[in-house]
């Protein structure tokens, strides 16, 4: 298992997600983001808007995903 925070994944808080793969942790962060969005959490809404701006092109999205995947891969395993 590895851990990354909401902030590390483009979010706005220090909530920690744990998963065995990047796909899994991305799904967890997305689910959390949607929950925060539904609650109307301002910090998360701002973070999401920033992400939206960043994700204007397929390439930008791919690049962001790959860089986060590398970050995840380079994280130490949880003990
Ligand atoms: Zn969050």
Coordinates of N, CA, C and O and ligand atoms in Angstrom, one line a residue:
X1 N 0.8 -1.2 0.0 CA 0.0 0.0 0.0 C 0.9 1.3 0.0 O 1.9 1.3 0.7
X2 N 0.4 2.3 -0.7 CA 1.1 3.5 -0.7 C 0.0 4.6 -0.4 O -1.1 4.4 -0.6
X3 N 0.5 5.8 0.1 CA -0.4 6.8 0.4 C 0.0 8.1 -0.3 O 1.1 8.4 -0.6
X4 N -1.1 8.8 -0.7 CA -0.9 10.2 -1.2 C -2.1 11.0 -0.7 O -3.1 10.5 -0.4
X5 N -1.8 12.3 -0.6 CA -2.9 13.2 0.0 C -3.7 13.8 -1.2 O -3.3 13.8 -2.3
X6 N -4.9 14.2 -0.7 CA -5.8 14.9 -1.6 C -5.0 16.0 -2.4 O -5.1 16.2 -3.6
X7 N -4.2 16.8 -1.6 CA -3.4 17.9 -2.2 C -2.5 17.4 -3.3 O -2.3 18.0 -4.3
X8 N -1.8 16.3 -3.0 CA -0.8 15.8 -3.9 C -1.5 15.4 -5.2 O -0.8 15.3 -6.3
X9 N -2.8 15.1 -5.1 CA -3.5 14.6 -6.3 C -4.3 15.7 -6.9 O -5.3 15.5 -7.6
X10 N -3.9 16.9 -6.7 CA -4.6 18.1 -7.3 C -5.8 18.6 -6.6 O -6.6 19.4 -7.1
X11 N -6.0 18.1 -5.3 CA -7.1 18.5 -4.5 C -6.8 19.6 -3.6 O -5.9 20.4 -3.9
X12 N -7.4 19.7 -2.4 CA -7.3 20.9 -1.6 C -7.1 20.6 -0.1 O -7.0 21.5 0.6
X13 N -7.1 19.3 0.3 CA -7.0 19.1 1.7 C -5.9 18.0 2.0 O -5.3 17.5 1.1
X14 N -5.7 17.7 3.2 CA -4.6 16.8 3.6 C -5.1 15.4 3.9 O -4.4 14.6 4.5
X15 N -6.3 15.1 3.4 CA -6.9 13.8 3.6 C -6.0 12.8 2.8 O -5.5 13.0 1.7
X16 N -5.7 11.7 3.5 CA -4.7 10.7 2.9 C -5.5 9.5 2.3 O -6.4 9.0 2.9
X17 N -5.1 9.2 1.0 CA -5.7 8.0 0.4 C -4.7 6.9 0.4 O -3.5 7.2 0.2
X18 N -5.1 5.7 0.5 CA -4.2 4.5 0.4 C -4.7 3.6 -0.6 O -5.8 3.2 -0.7
X19 N -3.7 3.1 -1.4 CA -4.1 2.2 -2.5 C -2.8 1.4 -3.0 O -1.7 1.8 -2.6
X20 N -3.1 0.3 -3.7 CA -2.0 -0.5 -4.2 C -1.6 -0.1 -5.6 O -0.5 -0.4 -6.1
X21 N -2.4 0.7 -6.3 CA -2.1 1.1 -7.6 C -2.5 2.6 -7.8 O -3.3 3.1 -7.1
X22 N -1.9 3.2 -8.8 CA -2.2 4.6 -9.1 C -3.6 4.7 -9.6 O -4.3 5.7 -9.2
X23 N -4.1 3.7 -10.3 CA -5.5 3.8 -10.8 C -6.5 3.8 -9.6 O -7.5 4.6 -9.6
X24 N -6.1 3.0 -8.6 CA -7.0 2.9 -7.4 C -7.0 4.2 -6.7 O -8.0 4.7 -6.3
X25 N -5.8 4.8 -6.5 CA -5.7 6.0 -5.7 C -6.4 7.2 -6.5 O -7.0 8.1 -5.9
X26 N -6.2 7.2 -7.8 CA -6.9 8.2 -8.6 C -8.4 8.1 -8.5 O -9.1 9.1 -8.4
X27 N -8.9 6.9 -8.4 CA -10.4 6.7 -8.3 C -10.8 7.2 -6.9 O -11.9 7.8 -6.8
X28 N -10.0 6.9 -5.9 CA -10.4 7.3 -4.5 C -10.4 8.9 -4.4 O -11.3 9.4 -3.8
X29 N -9.4 9.5 -5.0 CA -9.3 10.9 -5.0 C -10.5 11.6 -5.8 O -11.0 12.6 -5.4
X30 N -10.9 10.9 -6.9 CA -12.0 11.4 -7.7 C -13.3 11.4 -6.9 O -14.1 12.3 -6.9
X31 N -13.5 10.2 -6.2 CA -14.7 10.0 -5.5 C -14.8 11.1 -4.3 O -15.8 11.7 -4.1
X32 N -13.7 11.3 -3.7 CA -13.6 12.3 -2.6 C -13.9 13.7 -3.2 O -14.6 14.5 -2.6
X33 N -13.3 14.0 -4.3 CA -13.5 15.2 -5.0 C -15.0 15.5 -5.3 O -15.5 16.6 -5.1
X34 N -15.6 14.4 -5.8 CA -17.1 14.6 -6.1 C -17.9 14.8 -4.9 O -18.8 15.6 -4.9
X35 N -17.5 14.2 -3.8 CA -18.2 14.4 -2.5 C -18.1 15.8 -2.0 O -19.0 16.4 -1.6
X36 N -16.9 16.3 -2.1 CA -16.6 17.7 -1.7 C -17.3 18.7 -2.6 O -17.8 19.7 -2.2
X37 N -17.4 18.3 -3.9 CA -18.0 19.1 -4.9 C -19.5 19.2 -4.5 O -20.1 20.3 -4.6
X38 N -20.1 18.1 -4.2 CA -21.5 18.1 -3.8 C -21.8 18.9 -2.6 O -22.9 19.4 -2.4
X39 N -20.8 18.9 -1.6 CA -21.0 19.6 -0.4 C -20.8 21.1 -0.7 O -21.0 21.9 0.2
X40 N -20.2 21.4 -1.8 CA -20.0 22.8 -2.2 C -18.7 23.4 -1.5 O -18.7 24.6 -1.2
X41 N -17.8 22.5 -1.1 CA -16.6 22.9 -0.4 C -15.8 23.8 -1.3 O -15.3 23.5 -2.4
X42 N -15.6 25.1 -0.8 CA -15.0 26.1 -1.7 C -13.5 25.8 -2.1 O -13.2 26.0 -3.3
X43 N -12.7 25.3 -1.2 CA -11.3 25.0 -1.5 C -11.2 24.0 -2.6 O -10.4 24.1 -3.5
X44 N -12.1 23.0 -2.5 CA -12.1 21.9 -3.5 C -12.6 22.4 -4.9 O -12.2 22.0 -5.9
X45 N -13.6 23.3 -4.8 CA -14.2 23.8 -6.0 C -13.1 24.6 -6.8 O -12.9 24.5 -8.0
X46 N -12.3 25.4 -6.0 CA -11.2 26.1 -6.6 C -10.2 25.2 -7.2 O -9.7 25.4 -8.3
X47 N -9.8 24.2 -6.5 CA -8.8 23.2 -7.0 C -9.3 22.5 -8.2 O -8.6 22.3 -9.2
X48 N -10.6 22.3 -8.3 CA -11.2 21.6 -9.5 C -11.2 22.5 -10.7 O -10.9 22.1 -11.8
X49 N -11.5 23.8 -10.4 CA -11.4 24.8 -11.5 C -10.0 24.9 -12.1 O -9.8 24.9 -13.3
X50 N -9.0 24.8 -11.2 CA -7.6 24.9 -11.7 C -7.3 23.6 -12.5 O -6.7 23.7 -13.6
X51 N -7.8 22.5 -12.1 CA -7.6 21.3 -12.8 C -8.2 21.3 -14.2 O -7.7 20.9 -15.2
X52 N -9.4 21.9 -14.2 CA -10.2 22.0 -15.5 C -9.4 22.8 -16.5 O -9.3 22.5 -17.6
X53 N -8.8 23.9 -16.0 CA -8.0 24.8 -16.8 C -6.8 24.0 -17.4 O -6.4 24.2 -18.5
X54 N -6.2 23.2 -16.5 CA -5.1 22.4 -16.9 C -5.4 21.4 -17.9 O -4.6 21.0 -18.7
X55 N -6.6 20.9 -17.8 CA -7.0 19.7 -18.6 C -7.7 20.1 -19.9 O -8.6 19.4 -20.4
X56 N -7.3 21.2 -20.4 CA -8.0 21.7 -21.7 C -7.7 20.8 -22.8 O -8.5 20.6 -23.7
X57 N -6.5 20.2 -22.8 CA -6.1 19.3 -23.9 C -5.9 17.9 -23.4 O -5.6 17.7 -22.3
X58 N -6.1 16.9 -24.3 CA -5.8 15.5 -24.0 C -4.4 15.3 -23.5 O -4.1 14.6 -22.6
X59 N -3.5 16.0 -24.3 CA -2.0 15.9 -23.9 C -1.7 16.4 -22.5 O -1.0 15.7 -21.8
X60 N -2.3 17.5 -22.2 CA -2.1 18.1 -20.8 C -2.6 17.1 -19.8 O -1.9 16.9 -18.7
X61 N -3.7 16.5 -20.0 CA -4.3 15.6 -19.1 C -3.4 14.3 -18.9 O -3.1 13.9 -17.8
X62 N -2.9 13.8 -20.1 CA -2.1 12.7 -20.1 C -0.8 12.9 -19.3 O -0.3 12.1 -18.5
X63 N -0.2 14.1 -19.6 CA 1.0 14.5 -19.0 C 0.9 14.6 -17.4 O 1.7 14.1 -16.7
X64 N -0.2 15.2 -17.0 CA -0.5 15.3 -15.6 C -0.6 14.0 -15.0 O 0.0 13.7 -13.9
X65 N -1.4 13.1 -15.6 CA -1.6 11.7 -15.1 C -0.2 11.0 -15.0 O 0.0 10.3 -14.0
X66 N 0.6 11.1 -16.0 CA 1.9 10.4 -16.0 C 2.8 10.9 -14.9 O 3.5 10.1 -14.3
X67 N 2.8 12.2 -14.7 CA 3.7 12.8 -13.7 C 3.2 12.3 -12.3 O 4.0 12.1 -11.4
X68 N 1.9 12.2 -12.1 CA 1.3 11.8 -10.8 C 1.6 10.3 -10.6 O 1.8 9.8 -9.5
X69 N 1.5 9.6 -11.8 CA 1.8 8.1 -11.7 C 3.2 7.9 -11.2 O 3.5 7.1 -10.4
X70 N 4.1 8.7 -11.8 CA 5.5 8.6 -11.4 C 5.7 8.9 -9.9 O 6.5 8.3 -9.2
X71 N 5.0 10.0 -9.5 CA 5.1 10.4 -8.1 C 4.6 9.2 -7.2 O 5.3 8.9 -6.2
X72 N 3.5 8.6 -7.6 CA 3.0 7.5 -6.8 C 4.0 6.4 -6.8 O 4.3 5.8 -5.8
X73 N 4.6 6.0 -8.0 CA 5.5 4.9 -8.1 C 6.8 5.2 -7.2 O 7.4 4.2 -6.7
X74 N 7.1 6.4 -7.1 CA 8.3 6.7 -6.3 C 8.1 6.9 -4.8 O 9.0 7.1 -4.0
X75 N 6.8 6.8 -4.4 CA 6.5 6.9 -3.0 C 6.9 5.6 -2.3 O 6.8 4.5 -2.9
X76 N 7.4 5.7 -1.1 CA 7.7 4.5 -0.3 C 6.5 3.7 0.0 O 5.4 4.3 0.2
X77 N 6.6 2.4 0.2 CA 5.5 1.6 0.6 C 5.2 1.9 2.0 O 6.1 2.1 2.8
X78 N 3.9 1.9 2.4 CA 3.5 2.1 3.8 C 3.9 0.8 4.6 O 3.9 -0.3 4.1
X79 N 4.3 1.1 5.8 CA 4.8 0.0 6.6 C 3.5 -0.6 7.4 O 2.7 0.2 7.8
Ligands
LIG1 ZN1 -9.7 16.9 -0.3

